[in-house]
Short mmCIF file of C-alpha atoms in Angstrom, two decimals:
data_model
loop_
_atom_site.label_atom_id
_atom_site.label_comp_id
_atom_site.label_asym_id
_atom_site.label_seq_id
_atom_site.Cartn_x
_atom_site.Cartn_y
_atom_site.Cartn_z
CA GLU X 1 96.46 108.04 95.57
CA ASN X 2 96.23 104.22 96.26
CA ARG X 3 97.39 103.42 92.49
CA CYS X 4 100.68 101.55 91.84
CA PRO X 5 102.57 103.38 88.87
CA HIS X 6 102.21 100.47 86.62
CA GLU X 7 99.52 97.85 86.09
CA ARG X 8 101.97 95.03 85.78
CA LEU X 9 105.29 93.98 86.82
CA GLY X 10 106.82 90.41 85.12
CA PRO X 11 104.21 87.83 86.13
CA TYR X 12 102.36 90.07 88.80
CA ARG X 13 99.52 92.21 88.33
CA LEU X 14 99.79 95.30 90.84
CA LEU X 15 96.57 95.66 92.76
CA GLU X 16 97.07 98.59 95.14
CA ARG X 17 99.87 100.88 96.58
CA LEU X 18 100.51 100.21 100.38
CA GLY X 19 103.09 102.45 101.08
CA GLU X 20 105.94 104.79 100.10
CA GLY X 21 109.49 105.62 101.80
CA GLU X 22 112.06 108.10 100.29
CA PHE X 23 113.70 105.17 97.91
CA THR X 24 111.19 102.49 97.59
CA LEU X 25 107.52 101.88 96.92
CA ALA X 26 105.40 98.92 98.03
CA CYS X 27 102.59 97.58 96.06
CA ARG X 28 99.85 94.65 96.69
CA ALA X 29 99.99 92.31 94.02
CA GLU X 30 98.90 89.17 92.60
CA ARG X 31 100.85 86.65 90.54
CA GLU X 32 98.94 85.65 87.58
CA SER X 33 100.74 82.62 86.54
CA PRO X 34 100.92 79.49 88.83
CA PRO X 35 101.25 79.10 91.55
CA ARG X 36 98.63 81.93 91.85
CA ARG X 37 99.19 83.93 95.17
CA PRO X 38 99.34 87.19 96.71
CA VAL X 39 102.46 88.98 97.09
CA VAL X 40 103.76 92.40 98.41
CA LEU X 41 106.36 93.62 95.90
CA LYS X 42 109.05 96.62 96.97
CA THR X 43 110.25 98.61 94.06
CA VAL X 44 113.02 101.17 93.95
CA THR X 45 112.20 104.64 93.24
CA GLU X 46 113.60 107.16 90.94
CA PRO X 47 115.38 109.06 93.89
CA ALA X 48 117.45 105.58 94.62
CA LEU X 49 118.80 105.31 91.20
CA GLN X 50 120.95 108.70 91.64
CA GLY X 51 124.43 109.28 93.19
CA GLU X 52 125.66 107.06 96.29
CA TRP X 53 122.51 105.12 96.54
CA HIS X 54 122.81 103.89 93.24
CA SER X 55 126.09 101.95 93.95
CA LEU X 56 124.58 100.78 97.17
CA ILE X 57 121.56 99.20 95.04
CA GLN X 58 123.97 97.71 92.67
CA ARG X 59 126.06 96.03 95.26
CA TRP X 60 122.75 94.81 97.02
CA ALA X 61 121.55 93.28 93.73
CA GLN X 62 124.83 91.13 93.46
CA LEU X 63 124.46 89.51 96.95
CA PRO X 64 123.12 85.98 96.84
CA PRO X 65 119.34 85.57 97.29
CA HIS X 66 117.94 85.15 100.76
CA PRO X 67 116.72 81.36 101.23
CA ASN X 68 113.33 82.83 102.66
CA LEU X 69 112.77 85.13 99.64
#
């Protein structure tokens, strides 16, 4: 199936599922508010929110943002 699990995520409209790994899902999306532009959003799936992966993701979330993202 090429559908994303949700139609929207924040200011983005999710258009198409591009791929899925063990812990992430990538969807092609479009930002609806200016500046309007196509993007790829990668989200964390349910298995990644459990056990040792959860603590790793929490540590990643506390890192400063990358200047190119």
